[in-house]
Amino acid sequence: MSELSPPEIAANLACVRDRIAAAARQAGREPQDVTLVAVSKTHPAAAVAAALAAGQHVFGENRVQEAATKFAALRPAHPGLRLHVIGGLQTNKVREAVRVADVIETLDRPRLADALEDAIRREGRTPDLLVQVNVGDEAQKSGIPRAEADAFIAACKARFGTALVGLMCIPPLDADPAPHFAWLADRAARHGLKIVSMGMSADYETAIAHGATHVRVGSAIFGSRP
Ligand SMILES: *Cc1c(COP(=O)(O)O)cnc(C)c1O
């Protein structure tokens, strides 16, 4: 598995941005209303640097330790950099996540909410938070089950106030994602939440058609992962 070169990464980014803009316009939305989160997990800091050089400033990582190592060195030269933690979060990683993340997209259970509240107080730093919903109610997937989503979102809103900014989902792999995307966008609207993070390399245009404000795209930018 070889890493893509900086020009290849820049070309992929340009292509993804064009497709995002086209999908947004097609949906009667503005291209700037959709934020591209470039998912750099498993790829080296050099790949992130290539994306930064191509004007990409928002990144997603699924492992907190990997994110901390990779991004610490890049932050000083790139004050506009925004890091999203998009992977399932164990409670023993929460303090580090609160330290490194600008956005934590994977708030998905009451115990994690407890740990986050504690970590936010201790660190004196509050990342933006998204509730992850297990829209397909899949046993192996993280996310709050659909049936518990409304109560959990309301509880998180009461607890975290304006730091709770949106919802995130990863629909089932083997099904049409559109109804799941539509459901999540509707949920966000009902709760008055502005951010809807959904859509990956295979389905980000569909997600935009259904109201995604953030798409998380990895392999279409950085190439396949080992
Ligand atoms: C890896 C990952 C992505 C990106 O997936 P691609 O198919 O490579 O675009 C998006 N969201 C989450 C939560 C991920 O773990």
mmCIF file of C-alpha atoms and ligand atoms in Angstrom:
data_model
loop_
_atom_site.group_PDB
_atom_site.id
_atom_site.type_symbol
_atom_site.label_atom_id
_atom_site.label_comp_id
_atom_site.label_asym_id
_atom_site.label_seq_id
_atom_site.Cartn_x
_atom_site.Cartn_y
_atom_site.Cartn_z
ATOM 1 C CA MET A 1 0.000 0.000 0.000
ATOM 2 C CA SER A 2 1.746 3.163 -1.127
ATOM 3 C CA GLU A 3 0.668 6.632 -0.133
ATOM 4 C CA LEU A 4 -0.575 9.038 -2.778
ATOM 5 C CA SER A 5 1.713 11.906 -3.805
ATOM 6 C CA PRO A 6 0.887 15.526 -2.879
ATOM 7 C CA PRO A 7 -0.273 16.326 -6.442
ATOM 8 C CA GLU A 8 -2.551 13.280 -6.416
ATOM 9 C CA ILE A 9 -4.038 14.352 -3.084
ATOM 10 C CA ALA A 10 -4.526 17.908 -4.400
ATOM 11 C CA ALA A 11 -6.234 16.588 -7.539
ATOM 12 C CA ASN A 12 -8.520 14.301 -5.537
ATOM 13 C CA LEU A 13 -9.451 17.180 -3.236
ATOM 14 C CA ALA A 14 -10.311 19.395 -6.197
ATOM 15 C CA CYS A 15 -12.475 16.630 -7.642
ATOM 16 C CA VAL A 16 -14.317 16.006 -4.364
ATOM 17 C CA ARG A 17 -14.876 19.735 -3.865
ATOM 18 C CA ASP A 18 -16.319 20.028 -7.377
ATOM 19 C CA ARG A 19 -18.664 17.134 -6.756
ATOM 20 C CA ILE A 20 -19.743 18.600 -3.410
ATOM 21 C CA ALA A 21 -20.489 21.944 -5.075
ATOM 22 C CA ALA A 22 -22.452 20.257 -7.868
ATOM 23 C CA ALA A 23 -24.447 18.125 -5.410
ATOM 24 C CA ALA A 24 -25.208 21.196 -3.296
ATOM 25 C CA ARG A 25 -26.428 23.218 -6.280
ATOM 26 C CA GLN A 26 -28.484 20.271 -7.501
ATOM 27 C CA ALA A 27 -30.191 20.253 -4.103
ATOM 28 C CA GLY A 28 -30.831 23.999 -4.290
ATOM 29 C CA ARG A 29 -28.204 24.672 -1.641
ATOM 30 C CA GLU A 30 -25.021 26.746 -1.608
ATOM 31 C CA PRO A 31 -21.684 24.899 -1.974
ATOM 32 C CA GLN A 32 -20.296 26.747 1.066
ATOM 33 C CA ASP A 33 -23.099 25.301 3.203
ATOM 34 C CA VAL A 34 -21.374 21.909 2.998
ATOM 35 C CA THR A 35 -18.112 21.413 4.886
ATOM 36 C CA LEU A 36 -15.678 18.773 3.703
ATOM 37 C CA VAL A 37 -14.100 16.835 6.573
ATOM 38 C CA ALA A 38 -11.027 15.127 5.090
ATOM 39 C CA VAL A 39 -10.640 11.805 6.896
ATOM 40 C CA SER A 40 -6.898 11.210 7.246
ATOM 41 C CA LYS A 41 -6.969 8.175 9.571
ATOM 42 C CA THR A 42 -4.134 5.694 8.944
ATOM 43 C CA HIS A 43 -2.422 8.132 6.565
ATOM 44 C CA PRO A 44 0.810 9.857 7.611
ATOM 45 C CA ALA A 45 1.280 13.511 8.582
ATOM 46 C CA ALA A 46 2.782 14.082 5.130
ATOM 47 C CA ALA A 47 -0.611 13.317 3.566
ATOM 48 C CA VAL A 48 -2.274 15.832 5.905
ATOM 49 C CA ALA A 49 0.416 18.390 5.019
ATOM 50 C CA ALA A 50 -0.302 17.853 1.319
ATOM 51 C CA ALA A 51 -4.018 18.460 1.912
ATOM 52 C CA LEU A 52 -3.271 21.576 3.994
ATOM 53 C CA ALA A 53 -1.103 22.895 1.163
ATOM 54 C CA ALA A 54 -4.088 22.354 -1.142
ATOM 55 C CA GLY A 55 -6.266 24.527 1.105
ATOM 56 C CA GLN A 56 -8.002 21.826 3.171
ATOM 57 C CA HIS A 57 -8.269 22.777 6.850
ATOM 58 C CA VAL A 58 -10.861 20.431 8.343
ATOM 59 C CA PHE A 59 -9.783 16.868 9.126
ATOM 60 C CA GLY A 60 -11.276 13.786 10.718
ATOM 61 C CA GLU A 61 -9.475 11.070 12.672
ATOM 62 C CA ASN A 62 -10.978 8.053 14.397
ATOM 63 C CA ARG A 63 -8.251 7.340 16.951
ATOM 64 C CA VAL A 64 -7.485 9.987 19.528
ATOM 65 C CA GLN A 65 -3.849 9.003 20.076
ATOM 66 C CA GLU A 66 -3.110 8.901 16.357
ATOM 67 C CA ALA A 67 -4.766 12.296 15.942
ATOM 68 C CA ALA A 68 -2.771 13.813 18.796
ATOM 69 C CA THR A 69 0.543 12.610 17.402
ATOM 70 C CA LYS A 70 -0.184 13.594 13.821
ATOM 71 C CA PHE A 71 -1.707 17.014 14.393
ATOM 72 C CA ALA A 72 0.349 18.457 17.269
ATOM 73 C CA ALA A 73 3.221 19.302 14.926
ATOM 74 C CA LEU A 74 0.944 20.803 12.267
ATOM 75 C CA ARG A 75 -1.149 23.084 14.483
ATOM 76 C CA PRO A 76 1.326 25.938 15.120
ATOM 77 C CA ALA A 77 1.747 26.688 11.414
ATOM 78 C CA HIS A 78 -1.979 26.209 10.674
ATOM 79 C CA PRO A 79 -4.114 28.106 13.190
ATOM 80 C CA GLY A 80 -7.236 27.506 11.048
ATOM 81 C CA LEU A 81 -6.924 23.746 11.306
ATOM 82 C CA ARG A 82 -10.026 21.989 12.704
ATOM 83 C CA LEU A 83 -9.855 18.431 13.940
ATOM 84 C CA HIS A 84 -12.945 16.227 14.203
ATOM 85 C CA VAL A 85 -12.835 13.026 16.252
ATOM 86 C CA ILE A 86 -15.105 10.650 14.331
ATOM 87 C CA GLY A 87 -14.311 7.279 15.912
ATOM 88 C CA GLY A 88 -15.988 5.489 18.790
ATOM 89 C CA LEU A 89 -14.677 6.941 22.024
ATOM 90 C CA GLN A 90 -13.733 4.914 25.092
ATOM 91 C CA THR A 91 -14.171 6.749 28.362
ATOM 92 C CA ASN A 92 -10.456 6.422 29.191
ATOM 93 C CA LYS A 93 -9.615 8.397 26.011
ATOM 94 C CA VAL A 94 -12.027 11.226 26.685
ATOM 95 C CA ARG A 95 -9.626 13.682 28.350
ATOM 96 C CA GLU A 96 -7.157 13.396 25.502
ATOM 97 C CA ALA A 97 -10.031 13.790 23.019
ATOM 98 C CA VAL A 98 -11.181 16.981 24.752
ATOM 99 C CA ARG A 99 -7.598 18.259 24.596
ATOM 100 C CA VAL A 100 -7.040 17.638 20.867
ATOM 101 C CA ALA A 101 -10.460 17.820 19.198
ATOM 102 C CA ASP A 102 -12.287 20.873 17.934
ATOM 103 C CA VAL A 103 -15.315 18.684 17.321
ATOM 104 C CA ILE A 104 -16.241 15.315 18.844
ATOM 105 C CA GLU A 105 -18.772 13.643 16.547
ATOM 106 C CA THR A 106 -19.307 10.446 18.509
ATOM 107 C CA LEU A 107 -21.234 11.250 21.685
ATOM 108 C CA ASP A 108 -23.385 8.141 21.816
ATOM 109 C CA ARG A 109 -24.183 7.026 25.389
ATOM 110 C CA PRO A 110 -24.945 8.442 28.827
ATOM 111 C CA ARG A 111 -21.691 7.183 30.361
ATOM 112 C CA LEU A 112 -19.698 8.963 27.679
ATOM 113 C CA ALA A 113 -21.686 12.139 28.357
ATOM 114 C CA ASP A 114 -20.702 11.837 32.041
ATOM 115 C CA ALA A 115 -17.032 11.379 31.138
ATOM 116 C CA LEU A 116 -17.130 14.268 28.663
ATOM 117 C CA GLU A 117 -18.693 16.650 31.160
ATOM 118 C CA ASP A 118 -15.985 15.763 33.652
ATOM 119 C CA ALA A 119 -13.167 16.086 31.085
ATOM 120 C CA ILE A 120 -14.473 19.435 29.816
ATOM 121 C CA ARG A 121 -14.449 20.788 33.376
ATOM 122 C CA ARG A 122 -10.963 19.479 34.122
ATOM 123 C CA GLU A 123 -9.419 20.591 30.834
ATOM 124 C CA GLY A 124 -11.194 23.971 30.714
ATOM 125 C CA ARG A 125 -11.846 23.378 27.026
ATOM 126 C CA THR A 126 -15.132 22.586 25.274
ATOM 127 C CA PRO A 127 -15.105 21.003 21.819
ATOM 128 C CA ASP A 128 -18.264 21.159 19.731
ATOM 129 C CA LEU A 129 -20.267 17.972 20.213
ATOM 130 C CA LEU A 130 -22.380 15.823 17.889
ATOM 131 C CA VAL A 131 -24.608 12.964 18.965
ATOM 132 C CA GLN A 132 -23.968 9.845 16.896
ATOM 133 C CA VAL A 133 -27.132 7.899 16.092
ATOM 134 C CA ASN A 134 -27.052 4.214 15.149
ATOM 135 C CA VAL A 135 -29.603 4.855 12.403
ATOM 136 C CA GLY A 136 -29.690 1.233 11.262
ATOM 137 C CA ASP A 137 -29.841 -0.096 14.849
ATOM 138 C CA GLU A 138 -26.937 -2.413 13.981
ATOM 139 C CA ALA A 139 -25.612 -4.510 16.847
ATOM 140 C CA GLN A 140 -21.926 -4.022 15.946
ATOM 141 C CA LYS A 141 -22.132 -0.275 15.408
ATOM 142 C CA SER A 142 -21.743 2.520 17.906
ATOM 143 C CA GLY A 143 -24.326 5.267 18.179
ATOM 144 C CA ILE A 144 -27.391 5.761 20.326
ATOM 145 C CA PRO A 145 -30.266 3.512 19.127
ATOM 146 C CA ARG A 146 -32.952 5.300 17.123
ATOM 147 C CA ALA A 147 -35.632 4.736 19.745
ATOM 148 C CA GLU A 148 -33.506 6.413 22.427
ATOM 149 C CA ALA A 149 -32.220 9.228 20.241
ATOM 150 C CA ASP A 150 -34.765 11.943 21.080
ATOM 151 C CA ALA A 151 -34.394 11.559 24.832
ATOM 152 C CA PHE A 152 -30.600 11.357 24.628
ATOM 153 C CA ILE A 153 -30.325 14.407 22.357
ATOM 154 C CA ALA A 154 -32.581 16.406 24.697
ATOM 155 C CA ALA A 155 -30.521 15.331 27.716
ATOM 156 C CA CYS A 156 -27.253 16.275 25.980
ATOM 157 C CA LYS A 157 -28.705 19.648 25.011
ATOM 158 C CA ALA A 158 -29.693 20.324 28.604
ATOM 159 C CA ARG A 159 -26.266 19.276 29.789
ATOM 160 C CA PHE A 160 -23.909 20.775 27.203
ATOM 161 C CA GLY A 161 -25.986 23.733 25.984
ATOM 162 C CA THR A 162 -24.699 25.386 22.829
ATOM 163 C CA ALA A 163 -21.734 22.992 22.662
ATOM 164 C CA LEU A 164 -24.152 20.398 21.315
ATOM 165 C CA VAL A 165 -24.261 21.429 17.662
ATOM 166 C CA GLY A 166 -25.509 18.472 15.654
ATOM 167 C CA LEU A 167 -25.976 14.829 14.781
ATOM 168 C CA MET A 168 -23.839 12.254 13.010
ATOM 169 C CA CYS A 169 -24.511 8.822 11.513
ATOM 170 C CA ILE A 170 -22.966 5.956 9.558
ATOM 171 C CA PRO A 171 -25.816 4.140 7.786
ATOM 172 C CA PRO A 172 -25.741 0.368 7.171
ATOM 173 C CA LEU A 173 -23.323 -0.651 4.418
ATOM 174 C CA ASP A 174 -25.706 -2.913 2.564
ATOM 175 C CA ALA A 175 -28.772 -0.695 2.321
ATOM 176 C CA ASP A 176 -29.901 2.461 0.539
ATOM 177 C CA PRO A 177 -28.514 5.235 2.752
ATOM 178 C CA ALA A 178 -31.044 7.861 1.582
ATOM 179 C CA PRO A 179 -33.838 7.120 4.088
ATOM 180 C CA HIS A 180 -31.285 7.046 6.915
ATOM 181 C CA PHE A 181 -29.852 10.391 5.829
ATOM 182 C CA ALA A 182 -33.335 11.895 5.570
ATOM 183 C CA TRP A 183 -34.217 10.608 9.037
ATOM 184 C CA LEU A 184 -31.104 12.127 10.604
ATOM 185 C CA ALA A 185 -31.579 15.533 8.959
ATOM 186 C CA ASP A 186 -35.188 15.593 10.145
ATOM 187 C CA ARG A 187 -34.075 14.716 13.694
ATOM 188 C CA ALA A 188 -31.532 17.526 13.700
ATOM 189 C CA ALA A 189 -34.145 20.015 12.507
ATOM 190 C CA ARG A 190 -36.624 18.918 15.176
ATOM 191 C CA HIS A 191 -34.028 19.510 17.866
ATOM 192 C CA GLY A 192 -32.887 22.825 16.396
ATOM 193 C CA LEU A 193 -29.385 21.493 15.677
ATOM 194 C CA LYS A 194 -27.512 23.026 12.753
ATOM 195 C CA ILE A 195 -24.923 20.375 11.924
ATOM 196 C CA VAL A 196 -25.714 17.113 10.163
ATOM 197 C CA SER A 197 -22.591 15.000 9.593
ATOM 198 C CA MET A 198 -23.267 12.187 7.131
ATOM 199 C CA GLY A 199 -21.920 10.798 3.881
ATOM 200 C CA MET A 200 -18.553 9.174 3.139
ATOM 201 C CA SER A 201 -16.605 8.505 -0.086
ATOM 202 C CA ALA A 202 -19.281 6.206 -1.504
ATOM 203 C CA ASP A 203 -22.372 8.266 -0.729
ATOM 204 C CA TYR A 204 -21.555 11.892 0.094
ATOM 205 C CA GLU A 205 -23.549 13.267 -2.837
ATOM 206 C CA THR A 206 -26.650 11.402 -1.653
ATOM 207 C CA ALA A 207 -26.034 12.755 1.848
ATOM 208 C CA ILE A 208 -25.850 16.326 0.507
ATOM 209 C CA ALA A 209 -29.122 15.798 -1.360
ATOM 210 C CA HIS A 210 -30.666 14.917 2.013
ATOM 211 C CA GLY A 211 -29.270 17.828 3.992
ATOM 212 C CA ALA A 212 -25.722 16.946 5.102
ATOM 213 C CA THR A 213 -23.847 20.020 6.314
ATOM 214 C CA HIS A 214 -20.644 17.994 6.832
ATOM 215 C CA VAL A 215 -19.425 15.084 4.730
ATOM 216 C CA ARG A 216 -16.572 12.872 5.959
ATOM 217 C CA VAL A 217 -14.502 11.749 3.003
ATOM 218 C CA GLY A 218 -11.352 9.646 3.342
ATOM 219 C CA SER A 219 -10.387 7.225 0.585
ATOM 220 C CA ALA A 220 -11.627 9.449 -2.262
ATOM 221 C CA ILE A 221 -8.998 11.987 -1.142
ATOM 222 C CA PHE A 222 -6.126 10.016 0.384
ATOM 223 C CA GLY A 223 -6.498 6.670 -1.385
ATOM 224 C CA SER A 224 -7.320 3.280 0.059
ATOM 225 C CA ARG A 225 -6.345 2.261 3.559
ATOM 226 C CA PRO A 226 -4.394 -0.859 4.509
HETATM 227 C C1 LIG B 1 -13.215 6.125 7.854
HETATM 228 C C2 LIG B 1 -14.430 6.939 8.112
HETATM 229 C C3 LIG B 1 -14.937 7.808 7.125
HETATM 230 C C4 LIG B 1 -14.343 7.941 5.734
HETATM 231 O O1 LIG B 1 -14.592 6.780 4.983
HETATM 232 P P1 LIG B 1 -14.239 6.720 3.417
HETATM 233 O O2 LIG B 1 -15.119 5.649 2.910
HETATM 234 O O3 LIG B 1 -12.787 6.406 3.319
HETATM 235 O O4 LIG B 1 -14.555 8.037 2.830
HETATM 236 C C5 LIG B 1 -16.046 8.581 7.456
HETATM 237 N N1 LIG B 1 -16.626 8.505 8.671
HETATM 238 C C6 LIG B 1 -16.165 7.675 9.630
HETATM 239 C C7 LIG B 1 -16.853 7.656 10.949
HETATM 240 C C8 LIG B 1 -15.069 6.869 9.386
HETATM 241 O O5 LIG B 1 -14.637 6.046 10.357
#
